[in-house]
């Protein structure tokens, strides 16, 4: 990491014309990963990356430059070039640096970087061996471990002087079943901010068996019908619908440029009165957590929706300028090659009062989605579609036959208002989220919920 005096020299060059704000972001990342396919190693890598990003703001105009060359003269030249490109009215000032604020949100017992790749391979091979011997229908088994340690330093013209270190590790296990040239899969992919002890404690064989059972069940299942119906979304990764169809529309990235259907809706009813939701980056050890955001602000536990009322947006520095409000500690980026912007962390619908069994028992006919897949959403309109990886029909209040090929189609704002039952079994699940500042670790989550009506795309068996 640069010393403070070098960072101040960069800031002085950046502020030499008409910028009213400048920031230096420096990052060092170590990584290690191992991937297996059918018990054979297909990738084993160790990485190291470092670089510096320099951002200038003048009102809502911004310039961002970066380099993997950390030579101070190279970066001073880069700052001068950025200063020449910014268009502003008045030259800002540089405030005295505060004392260094050093934070971490990781509790590490065994540093994953100290664990050999061969030990990781031996662990993953247990999953592959078990899956491939489980059933003749299981034709492929994939597994991987990926971990990284990232230290990020932020110094800006407001005197912010922060350094944050995070360590993350993620495991993925997938089994693929084949029947009559059709393939279906079962997959788990937990992630955490703990150390390698997370891997040592993980019930690998039990979870591999669950993946195999899901894949076999789905490859033997008939097709989901096409119709509007009640849909029950299982806890955990079912929260990806809220994340994609609603969460992104609460980010200043879209709200600040009035490209969100939630623009100017603070204090208004946007969801069912039984729905509350949070974005909480402070959960100890959770995959999407962080202590300090990528603008050097303290992270937060942000109440987004309370009893259906919109309470807060996710706001970064540039979004704050556009929206005339304060940042909320949610500015993130994949690495130094991206300018930061507002992003989610651990985002979830809060627990309700219903027992999940009662939700099923009170559904005469519908679809019960236990595992969600990928999807897409338009934040300007709310239109979304999501694939369902595992689902069951519900008939007369009971879980019936498994079905495949279902797609959920609708609008995010309508889904929120149509939630009529919320369970008490909140669960969080790890994921990755892509946006204009790259791909970042996030957690999605929810208890079991029921939406009174969603269009299900499928086909009759």
Tab-separated table of C-alpha atoms in Angstrom:
chain	number	residue	atom	x	y	z
A	1	UNK	CA	0.000	0.000	0.000
A	2	UNK	CA	1.127	3.569	-0.685
A	3	UNK	CA	2.015	5.739	2.262
A	4	UNK	CA	-0.254	8.689	3.012
A	5	UNK	CA	2.089	11.265	1.520
A	6	UNK	CA	2.104	9.490	-1.866
A	7	UNK	CA	-1.687	9.349	-1.863
A	8	UNK	CA	-1.860	13.065	-1.066
A	9	UNK	CA	0.441	13.817	-3.989
A	10	UNK	CA	-1.963	11.922	-6.270
A	11	UNK	CA	-4.923	13.840	-4.834
A	12	UNK	CA	-3.159	17.166	-5.401
A	13	UNK	CA	-2.653	16.364	-9.070
A	14	UNK	CA	-6.256	15.179	-9.385
A	15	UNK	CA	-7.551	18.417	-7.835
A	16	UNK	CA	-5.342	20.714	-9.928
A	17	UNK	CA	-8.205	21.824	-12.236
A	18	UNK	CA	-11.961	21.890	-11.526
A	19	UNK	CA	-12.755	18.664	-9.605
A	20	UNK	CA	-14.552	19.211	-6.303
A	21	UNK	CA	-13.742	15.695	-5.011
A	22	UNK	CA	-11.041	13.095	-5.615
A	23	UNK	CA	-10.359	9.623	-4.293
A	24	UNK	CA	-7.490	7.136	-4.426
A	25	UNK	CA	-8.429	3.458	-4.165
A	26	UNK	CA	-5.624	0.926	-3.829
A	27	UNK	CA	-6.162	-2.824	-3.704
A	28	UNK	CA	-4.131	-6.004	-3.168
A	29	UNK	CA	-5.804	-9.401	-3.673
A	30	UNK	CA	-4.551	-12.957	-3.202
A	31	UNK	CA	-6.643	-15.834	-4.540
A	32	UNK	CA	-6.635	-19.609	-4.785
A	33	UNK	CA	-9.042	-21.965	-6.548
A	34	UNK	CA	-9.436	-25.637	-7.436
A	35	UNK	CA	-12.080	-27.173	-9.744
A	36	UNK	CA	-12.854	-30.839	-10.456
A	37	UNK	CA	-14.998	-32.523	-13.098
A	38	UNK	CA	-15.770	-36.221	-12.615
A	39	UNK	CA	-12.955	-36.463	-10.108
A	40	UNK	CA	-10.336	-34.952	-12.421
A	41	UNK	CA	-8.677	-31.592	-11.769
A	42	UNK	CA	-9.598	-29.149	-14.532
A	43	UNK	CA	-8.239	-26.030	-12.831
A	44	UNK	CA	-5.858	-25.274	-9.979
A	45	UNK	CA	-4.756	-21.668	-9.714
A	46	UNK	CA	-3.123	-19.212	-7.368
A	47	UNK	CA	-3.335	-15.510	-8.134
A	48	UNK	CA	-2.068	-12.138	-6.991
A	49	UNK	CA	-3.329	-8.806	-8.255
A	50	UNK	CA	-2.805	-5.209	-7.230
A	51	UNK	CA	-3.633	-1.831	-8.662
A	52	UNK	CA	-4.869	1.682	-8.081
A	53	UNK	CA	-7.967	3.555	-9.156
A	54	UNK	CA	-8.318	7.368	-9.137
A	55	UNK	CA	-11.746	8.976	-9.275
A	56	UNK	CA	-12.619	12.646	-9.760
A	57	UNK	CA	-16.046	14.229	-9.326
A	58	UNK	CA	-17.307	17.662	-10.308
A	59	UNK	CA	-20.951	17.852	-9.385
A	60	UNK	CA	-22.408	14.808	-11.100
A	61	UNK	CA	-19.649	14.614	-13.707
A	62	UNK	CA	-17.108	11.888	-13.060
A	63	UNK	CA	-13.804	10.648	-14.443
A	64	UNK	CA	-12.249	7.320	-13.434
A	65	UNK	CA	-8.789	6.063	-14.330
A	66	UNK	CA	-6.825	3.067	-13.070
A	67	UNK	CA	-3.571	1.180	-13.480
A	68	UNK	CA	-1.983	-2.096	-12.407
A	69	UNK	CA	1.353	-0.254	-12.442
A	70	UNK	CA	1.716	1.126	-8.921
A	71	UNK	CA	4.718	3.301	-9.691
A	72	UNK	CA	4.022	6.702	-8.137
A	73	UNK	CA	5.157	8.641	-11.239
A	74	UNK	CA	2.803	6.625	-13.459
A	75	UNK	CA	-0.114	7.398	-11.145
A	76	UNK	CA	0.728	11.092	-10.853
A	77	UNK	CA	0.643	11.307	-14.647
A	78	UNK	CA	-2.663	9.433	-14.694
A	79	UNK	CA	-4.127	11.858	-12.133
A	80	UNK	CA	-3.052	14.843	-14.232
A	81	UNK	CA	-4.714	13.350	-17.293
A	82	UNK	CA	-7.928	12.760	-15.343
A	83	UNK	CA	-7.826	16.349	-14.036
A	84	UNK	CA	-7.567	17.638	-17.586
A	85	UNK	CA	-10.647	15.612	-18.559
A	86	UNK	CA	-13.003	16.616	-15.738
A	87	UNK	CA	-15.507	19.402	-16.407
A	88	UNK	CA	-16.509	21.416	-13.351
A	89	UNK	CA	-17.202	24.923	-12.102
A	90	UNK	CA	-14.964	25.383	-9.065
A	91	UNK	CA	-11.798	23.807	-7.732
A	92	UNK	CA	-12.297	21.875	-4.494
A	93	UNK	CA	-10.015	21.616	-1.476
A	94	UNK	CA	-8.183	18.763	0.213
A	95	UNK	CA	-8.982	18.286	3.893
A	96	UNK	CA	-6.418	16.974	6.371
A	97	UNK	CA	-6.285	13.175	6.548
A	98	UNK	CA	-7.910	11.548	9.545
A	99	UNK	CA	-6.132	8.833	11.515
A	100	UNK	CA	-6.052	5.492	9.699
A	101	UNK	CA	-9.252	3.488	10.166
A	102	UNK	CA	-8.341	-0.178	9.728
A	103	UNK	CA	-11.189	-2.705	9.697
A	104	UNK	CA	-11.889	-6.356	8.967
A	105	UNK	CA	-15.079	-8.404	8.951
A	106	UNK	CA	-13.508	-11.864	8.786
A	107	UNK	CA	-13.071	-14.354	11.617
A	108	UNK	CA	-10.371	-16.744	10.434
A	109	UNK	CA	-9.234	-19.861	12.284
A	110	UNK	CA	-7.477	-21.548	9.345
A	111	UNK	CA	-6.158	-19.254	6.615
A	112	UNK	CA	-7.317	-20.786	3.292
A	113	UNK	CA	-4.165	-19.453	1.641
A	114	UNK	CA	-2.129	-21.770	3.891
A	115	UNK	CA	-4.029	-24.876	2.743
A	116	UNK	CA	-2.455	-26.812	-0.119
A	117	UNK	CA	-4.344	-27.255	-3.362
A	118	UNK	CA	-3.862	-31.027	-3.019
A	119	UNK	CA	-5.772	-31.008	0.285
A	120	UNK	CA	-8.591	-29.172	-1.470
A	121	UNK	CA	-8.532	-31.683	-4.332
A	122	UNK	CA	-8.766	-34.627	-1.921
A	123	UNK	CA	-11.776	-33.029	-0.237
A	124	UNK	CA	-13.607	-32.333	-3.507
A	125	UNK	CA	-12.860	-35.788	-4.910
A	126	UNK	CA	-14.939	-37.342	-2.111
A	127	UNK	CA	-17.959	-35.562	-3.557
A	128	UNK	CA	-17.250	-36.661	-7.126
A	129	UNK	CA	-16.660	-40.298	-6.147
A	130	UNK	CA	-19.864	-40.410	-4.143
A	131	UNK	CA	-22.007	-38.754	-6.830
A	132	UNK	CA	-20.765	-40.935	-9.694
A	133	UNK	CA	-21.446	-44.097	-7.714
A	134	UNK	CA	-24.863	-42.934	-6.461
A	135	UNK	CA	-26.943	-43.827	-9.522
A	136	UNK	CA	-26.412	-44.713	-13.204
A	137	UNK	CA	-28.437	-41.582	-13.985
A	138	UNK	CA	-25.705	-39.361	-12.513
A	139	UNK	CA	-23.372	-38.813	-15.452
A	140	UNK	CA	-21.394	-35.813	-14.313
A	141	UNK	CA	-20.135	-34.407	-11.021
A	142	UNK	CA	-18.484	-31.019	-10.641
A	143	UNK	CA	-17.076	-29.333	-7.554
A	144	UNK	CA	-14.860	-26.378	-6.699
A	145	UNK	CA	-13.329	-24.343	-3.889
A	146	UNK	CA	-12.417	-20.681	-4.401
A	147	UNK	CA	-11.003	-18.307	-1.806
A	148	UNK	CA	-9.480	-14.836	-1.716
A	149	UNK	CA	-8.033	-12.266	0.648
A	150	UNK	CA	-8.491	-8.628	-0.314
A	151	UNK	CA	-7.084	-5.479	1.269
A	152	UNK	CA	-8.456	-2.162	0.026
A	153	UNK	CA	-7.266	1.309	0.994
A	154	UNK	CA	-9.298	4.479	0.371
A	155	UNK	CA	-8.026	8.041	0.781
A	156	UNK	CA	-10.050	10.997	-0.431
A	157	UNK	CA	-10.189	14.771	-0.307
A	158	UNK	CA	-12.618	14.739	2.625
A	159	UNK	CA	-9.911	13.273	4.844
A	160	UNK	CA	-11.138	9.681	4.676
A	161	UNK	CA	-8.245	7.311	5.377
A	162	UNK	CA	-9.497	3.723	5.592
A	163	UNK	CA	-8.132	0.248	5.052
A	164	UNK	CA	-10.330	-2.850	5.031
A	165	UNK	CA	-9.337	-6.516	4.770
A	166	UNK	CA	-11.825	-9.236	3.838
A	167	UNK	CA	-11.341	-12.980	3.349
A	168	UNK	CA	-13.922	-15.131	1.612
A	169	UNK	CA	-14.222	-18.803	0.721
A	170	UNK	CA	-16.863	-20.562	-1.374
A	171	UNK	CA	-17.623	-24.185	-2.161
A	172	UNK	CA	-19.746	-25.483	-5.031
A	173	UNK	CA	-21.045	-29.018	-5.629
A	174	UNK	CA	-23.104	-30.034	-8.654
A	175	UNK	CA	-24.528	-33.338	-9.875
A	176	UNK	CA	-25.987	-33.786	-13.362
A	177	UNK	CA	-28.445	-36.523	-14.286
A	178	UNK	CA	-29.035	-37.651	-17.871
A	179	UNK	CA	-32.051	-39.473	-19.296
A	180	UNK	CA	-33.097	-39.728	-22.934
A	181	UNK	CA	-30.557	-37.055	-23.929
A	182	UNK	CA	-31.960	-34.567	-21.405
A	183	UNK	CA	-29.895	-33.264	-18.516
A	184	UNK	CA	-30.994	-31.845	-15.156
A	185	UNK	CA	-28.821	-30.692	-12.291
A	186	UNK	CA	-28.761	-30.256	-8.546
A	187	UNK	CA	-26.370	-27.731	-7.059
A	188	UNK	CA	-25.321	-26.120	-3.781
A	189	UNK	CA	-22.818	-23.261	-3.524
A	190	UNK	CA	-22.387	-21.937	0.032
A	191	UNK	CA	-19.990	-19.085	0.761
A	192	UNK	CA	-18.715	-17.414	3.915
A	193	UNK	CA	-16.213	-14.980	5.385
A	194	UNK	CA	-14.811	-17.661	7.676
A	195	UNK	CA	-11.587	-19.577	7.113
A	196	UNK	CA	-10.925	-23.095	5.837
A	197	UNK	CA	-12.563	-24.467	8.978
A	198	UNK	CA	-15.811	-23.864	7.068
A	199	UNK	CA	-14.748	-26.534	4.550
A	200	UNK	CA	-13.630	-28.961	7.259
A	201	UNK	CA	-17.024	-28.682	8.977
A	202	UNK	CA	-19.164	-28.870	5.842
A	203	UNK	CA	-21.449	-31.969	5.503
A	204	UNK	CA	-20.111	-32.726	2.035
A	205	UNK	CA	-21.605	-36.172	1.454
A	206	UNK	CA	-25.059	-35.213	2.734
A	207	UNK	CA	-25.148	-32.178	0.440
A	208	UNK	CA	-23.827	-34.207	-2.505
A	209	UNK	CA	-26.642	-36.713	-1.940
A	210	UNK	CA	-29.174	-33.855	-1.969
A	211	UNK	CA	-27.763	-32.626	-5.286
A	212	UNK	CA	-28.016	-36.109	-6.789
A	213	UNK	CA	-31.596	-36.539	-5.558
A	214	UNK	CA	-32.606	-33.187	-7.039
A	215	UNK	CA	-31.032	-33.969	-10.414
A	216	UNK	CA	-32.636	-37.428	-10.588
A	217	UNK	CA	-36.026	-36.118	-9.466
A	218	UNK	CA	-36.007	-33.373	-12.098
A	219	UNK	CA	-34.814	-35.525	-14.995
A	220	UNK	CA	-37.724	-37.908	-14.277
A	221	UNK	CA	-40.285	-35.127	-13.766
A	222	UNK	CA	-43.012	-34.023	-16.140
A	223	UNK	CA	-43.304	-30.456	-17.379
A	224	UNK	CA	-44.858	-27.590	-15.434
A	225	UNK	CA	-48.162	-26.257	-16.807
A	226	UNK	CA	-48.495	-22.739	-18.186
A	227	UNK	CA	-50.956	-20.604	-16.228
A	228	UNK	CA	-51.374	-17.841	-13.694
A	229	UNK	CA	-51.352	-19.419	-10.256
A	230	UNK	CA	-50.299	-19.086	-6.659
A	231	UNK	CA	-46.560	-19.607	-6.283
A	232	UNK	CA	-44.740	-20.563	-3.098
A	233	UNK	CA	-41.076	-19.548	-3.107
A	234	UNK	CA	-38.855	-21.579	-0.800
A	235	UNK	CA	-36.550	-19.921	1.692
A	236	UNK	CA	-32.913	-19.076	0.971
A	237	UNK	CA	-32.073	-18.638	-2.699
A	238	UNK	CA	-35.727	-17.965	-3.473
A	239	UNK	CA	-34.724	-14.447	-2.391
A	240	UNK	CA	-32.957	-14.002	-5.722
A	241	UNK	CA	-36.278	-12.757	-7.125
A	242	UNK	CA	-36.404	-9.941	-4.562
A	243	UNK	CA	-32.723	-9.187	-5.212
A	244	UNK	CA	-33.092	-9.001	-8.970
A	245	UNK	CA	-36.638	-7.760	-9.495
A	246	UNK	CA	-36.749	-5.313	-6.572
A	247	UNK	CA	-33.333	-4.786	-4.974
A	248	UNK	CA	-31.621	-3.447	-8.103
A	249	UNK	CA	-34.451	-0.980	-8.560
A	250	UNK	CA	-33.647	0.448	-5.093
A	251	UNK	CA	-30.012	1.206	-5.978
A	252	UNK	CA	-29.027	4.803	-6.700
A	253	UNK	CA	-27.456	3.490	-9.909
A	254	UNK	CA	-30.980	3.457	-11.369
A	255	UNK	CA	-32.929	5.649	-8.916
A	256	UNK	CA	-30.455	8.539	-9.266
A	257	UNK	CA	-31.032	8.796	-12.995
A	258	UNK	CA	-34.799	8.193	-12.641
A	259	UNK	CA	-34.561	4.851	-14.401
A	260	UNK	CA	-36.283	2.879	-11.633
A	261	UNK	CA	-39.951	2.194	-11.024
A	262	UNK	CA	-39.261	3.055	-7.349
A	263	UNK	CA	-38.024	6.594	-8.099
A	264	UNK	CA	-39.664	9.184	-5.812
A	265	UNK	CA	-41.506	6.477	-3.842
A	266	UNK	CA	-39.995	7.005	-0.360
A	267	UNK	CA	-42.699	6.772	2.289
A	268	UNK	CA	-45.132	5.118	-0.096
A	269	UNK	CA	-46.676	1.647	0.027
A	270	UNK	CA	-44.754	-0.452	-2.502
A	271	UNK	CA	-45.327	-3.924	-1.042
A	272	UNK	CA	-47.814	-5.969	0.910
A	273	UNK	CA	-48.164	-4.773	4.546
A	274	UNK	CA	-46.714	-8.112	5.727
A	275	UNK	CA	-43.423	-7.494	3.863
A	276	UNK	CA	-40.321	-5.936	5.403
A	277	UNK	CA	-36.847	-6.132	3.874
A	278	UNK	CA	-33.283	-5.179	4.793
A	279	UNK	CA	-29.840	-4.825	3.270
A	280	UNK	CA	-27.460	-5.668	6.110
A	281	UNK	CA	-23.705	-5.641	5.463
A	282	UNK	CA	-22.960	-6.067	9.176
A	283	UNK	CA	-23.869	-9.760	9.614
A	284	UNK	CA	-20.814	-11.426	11.108
A	285	UNK	CA	-19.206	-13.951	8.762
A	286	UNK	CA	-21.858	-13.667	6.032
A	287	UNK	CA	-20.702	-13.943	2.420
A	288	UNK	CA	-21.900	-10.481	1.376
A	289	UNK	CA	-20.725	-8.602	4.476
A	290	UNK	CA	-18.053	-5.909	4.728
A	291	UNK	CA	-17.012	-3.448	7.438
A	292	UNK	CA	-16.073	-0.552	5.162
A	293	UNK	CA	-17.420	0.077	1.675
A	294	UNK	CA	-15.274	0.892	-1.354
A	295	UNK	CA	-15.619	4.636	-0.763
A	296	UNK	CA	-14.276	4.307	2.787
A	297	UNK	CA	-17.655	4.634	4.521
A	298	UNK	CA	-18.795	2.393	7.369
A	299	UNK	CA	-21.221	-0.286	6.231
A	300	UNK	CA	-24.782	-0.336	7.504
A	301	UNK	CA	-27.868	-2.359	8.337
A	302	UNK	CA	-30.366	-0.578	6.121
A	303	UNK	CA	-34.122	-1.009	6.448
A	304	UNK	CA	-35.400	-0.920	2.874
A	305	UNK	CA	-39.073	-1.751	3.357
A	306	UNK	CA	-41.075	-1.701	6.591
A	307	UNK	CA	-44.560	-3.204	6.581
A	308	UNK	CA	-44.768	-2.513	2.864
A	309	UNK	CA	-43.567	1.117	3.100
A	310	UNK	CA	-40.390	2.122	1.218
A	311	UNK	CA	-37.947	3.508	3.796
A	312	UNK	CA	-34.533	3.781	2.126
A	313	UNK	CA	-32.573	3.530	-1.070
A	314	UNK	CA	-29.047	2.144	-1.492
A	315	UNK	CA	-26.934	5.241	-2.147
A	316	UNK	CA	-23.291	5.810	-3.129
A	317	UNK	CA	-21.412	9.133	-3.424
A	318	UNK	CA	-22.386	9.890	-7.017
A	319	UNK	CA	-25.968	8.761	-6.370
A	320	UNK	CA	-26.095	11.017	-3.296
A	321	UNK	CA	-25.213	14.007	-5.469
A	322	UNK	CA	-27.933	13.136	-7.969
A	323	UNK	CA	-30.539	12.468	-5.286
A	324	UNK	CA	-29.562	15.195	-2.789
A	325	UNK	CA	-29.211	12.772	0.125
A	326	UNK	CA	-26.465	11.091	2.176
A	327	UNK	CA	-24.572	7.939	1.132
A	328	UNK	CA	-25.617	4.759	2.954
A	329	UNK	CA	-22.307	2.852	3.036
A	330	UNK	CA	-23.171	0.570	0.109
A	331	UNK	CA	-20.641	1.556	-2.552
A	332	UNK	CA	-18.858	-1.491	-3.995
A	333	UNK	CA	-16.703	-2.570	-6.918
A	334	UNK	CA	-15.262	-5.835	-8.200
A	335	UNK	CA	-11.724	-4.467	-8.111
A	336	UNK	CA	-9.624	-1.351	-8.777
A	337	UNK	CA	-10.434	-1.426	-12.503
A	338	UNK	CA	-14.049	-0.409	-11.769
A	339	UNK	CA	-15.442	2.853	-10.442
A	340	UNK	CA	-17.652	2.159	-7.400
A	341	UNK	CA	-21.412	2.417	-7.366
A	342	UNK	CA	-24.357	1.492	-5.144
A	343	UNK	CA	-24.691	-2.268	-4.637
A	344	UNK	CA	-26.461	-4.728	-2.375
A	345	UNK	CA	-24.723	-6.802	0.339
A	346	UNK	CA	-26.892	-9.260	2.332
A	347	UNK	CA	-30.382	-8.447	1.077
A	348	UNK	CA	-33.436	-10.299	2.309
A	349	UNK	CA	-37.125	-10.296	3.102
A	350	UNK	CA	-37.522	-10.470	6.888
A	351	UNK	CA	-39.254	-13.218	8.829
A	352	UNK	CA	-43.031	-13.181	8.959
A	353	UNK	CA	-45.506	-14.979	11.204
A	354	UNK	CA	-46.630	-17.997	9.146
A	355	UNK	CA	-45.426	-21.550	9.607
A	356	UNK	CA	-44.144	-22.816	6.211
A	357	UNK	CA	-46.321	-25.913	6.612
A	358	UNK	CA	-49.370	-23.674	6.933
A	359	UNK	CA	-48.434	-21.820	3.755
A	360	UNK	CA	-48.539	-25.097	1.836
A	361	UNK	CA	-51.674	-26.316	3.636
A	362	UNK	CA	-53.482	-23.080	2.752
A	363	UNK	CA	-52.696	-23.347	-0.975
A	364	UNK	CA	-55.387	-25.151	-2.928
A	365	UNK	CA	-53.458	-25.151	-6.206
A	366	UNK	CA	-50.117	-23.723	-7.202
A	367	UNK	CA	-46.408	-24.173	-7.753
A	368	UNK	CA	-43.867	-24.703	-4.953
A	369	UNK	CA	-40.405	-23.534	-6.099
A	370	UNK	CA	-37.650	-25.009	-3.940
A	371	UNK	CA	-34.666	-24.003	-6.066
A	372	UNK	CA	-34.391	-20.963	-8.319
A	373	UNK	CA	-32.129	-20.510	-11.327
A	374	UNK	CA	-30.993	-17.519	-13.355
A	375	UNK	CA	-33.118	-14.726	-14.735
A	376	UNK	CA	-33.257	-11.180	-16.026
A	377	UNK	CA	-34.983	-7.949	-15.022
A	378	UNK	CA	-35.531	-4.482	-16.483
A	379	UNK	CA	-35.244	-2.003	-13.576
A	380	UNK	CA	-37.063	0.699	-15.539
A	381	UNK	CA	-40.235	-1.376	-15.954
A	382	UNK	CA	-39.912	-4.155	-13.376
A	383	UNK	CA	-40.394	-6.880	-16.002
A	384	UNK	CA	-38.617	-10.093	-15.013
A	385	UNK	CA	-38.358	-13.764	-15.868
A	386	UNK	CA	-36.679	-16.443	-13.783
A	387	UNK	CA	-35.980	-20.109	-14.405
A	388	UNK	CA	-36.969	-22.566	-11.692
A	389	UNK	CA	-34.475	-25.379	-11.117
A	390	UNK	CA	-36.691	-27.494	-8.876
A	391	UNK	CA	-40.434	-27.267	-8.328
A	392	UNK	CA	-43.469	-29.245	-7.231
A	393	UNK	CA	-47.156	-28.842	-7.869
A	394	UNK	CA	-49.322	-28.134	-4.841
A	395	UNK	CA	-52.811	-29.655	-4.849
A	396	UNK	CA	-55.372	-29.414	-2.058
A	397	UNK	CA	-52.803	-28.119	0.389
A	398	UNK	CA	-50.276	-30.892	-0.199
A	399	UNK	CA	-46.993	-31.126	-2.111
A	400	UNK	CA	-47.665	-33.269	-5.176
A	401	UNK	CA	-45.611	-34.290	-8.191
A	402	UNK	CA	-42.262	-32.689	-9.156
A	403	UNK	CA	-42.240	-30.613	-12.364
A	404	UNK	CA	-39.505	-29.178	-14.553
A	405	UNK	CA	-39.173	-26.405	-17.096
A	406	UNK	CA	-41.026	-23.724	-15.121
A	407	UNK	CA	-40.339	-20.020	-15.649
A	408	UNK	CA	-41.743	-17.223	-13.485
A	409	UNK	CA	-42.785	-14.121	-15.435
A	410	UNK	CA	-44.015	-10.838	-14.000
A	411	UNK	CA	-43.251	-7.369	-12.675
A	412	UNK	CA	-41.285	-6.774	-9.491
A	413	UNK	CA	-43.633	-4.129	-8.131
A	414	UNK	CA	-46.633	-6.424	-8.630
A	415	UNK	CA	-44.940	-9.381	-6.958
A	416	UNK	CA	-44.223	-7.342	-3.830
A	417	UNK	CA	-47.874	-6.347	-3.497
A	418	UNK	CA	-49.144	-9.869	-4.163
A	419	UNK	CA	-47.218	-11.533	-1.323
A	420	UNK	CA	-49.983	-12.787	0.951
A	421	UNK	CA	-48.114	-15.132	3.333
A	422	UNK	CA	-44.601	-14.818	4.814
A	423	UNK	CA	-42.978	-17.667	6.706
A	424	UNK	CA	-40.818	-17.656	9.828
A	425	UNK	CA	-37.924	-19.699	8.397
A	426	UNK	CA	-35.540	-17.026	7.082
A	427	UNK	CA	-32.471	-18.451	5.349
A	428	UNK	CA	-29.613	-16.725	3.522
A	429	UNK	CA	-27.757	-18.027	0.458
A	430	UNK	CA	-24.527	-16.898	-1.200
A	431	UNK	CA	-24.353	-15.578	-4.733
A	432	UNK	CA	-22.557	-13.215	-7.095
A	433	UNK	CA	-24.112	-10.057	-8.501
A	434	UNK	CA	-23.088	-8.327	-11.711
A	435	UNK	CA	-23.648	-4.636	-12.408
A	436	UNK	CA	-21.802	-1.620	-13.795
A	437	UNK	CA	-19.107	-1.892	-11.089
A	438	UNK	CA	-18.411	-5.551	-11.862
A	439	UNK	CA	-19.223	-8.765	-10.034
A	440	UNK	CA	-19.363	-8.680	-6.212
A	441	UNK	CA	-20.242	-11.242	-3.499
A	442	UNK	CA	-23.814	-10.865	-2.256
A	443	UNK	CA	-26.219	-12.830	-0.121
A	444	UNK	CA	-29.873	-13.243	-1.012
A	445	UNK	CA	-32.519	-14.560	1.316
A	446	UNK	CA	-36.052	-14.818	2.526
A	447	UNK	CA	-38.344	-17.060	4.516
A	448	UNK	CA	-40.831	-19.193	2.614
A	449	UNK	CA	-43.341	-16.823	0.985
A	450	UNK	CA	-46.487	-17.152	-1.102
A	451	UNK	CA	-47.370	-14.879	-3.998
A	452	UNK	CA	-51.083	-15.002	-4.729
A	453	UNK	CA	-50.643	-14.897	-8.495
A	454	UNK	CA	-47.683	-15.177	-10.896
A	455	UNK	CA	-47.642	-16.169	-14.546
A	456	UNK	CA	-45.865	-19.530	-14.798
A	457	UNK	CA	-44.390	-20.359	-18.153
A	458	UNK	CA	-44.096	-24.070	-18.897
A	459	UNK	CA	-45.881	-26.638	-21.017
A	460	UNK	CA	-48.347	-29.379	-20.427
A	461	UNK	CA	-46.819	-32.862	-20.173
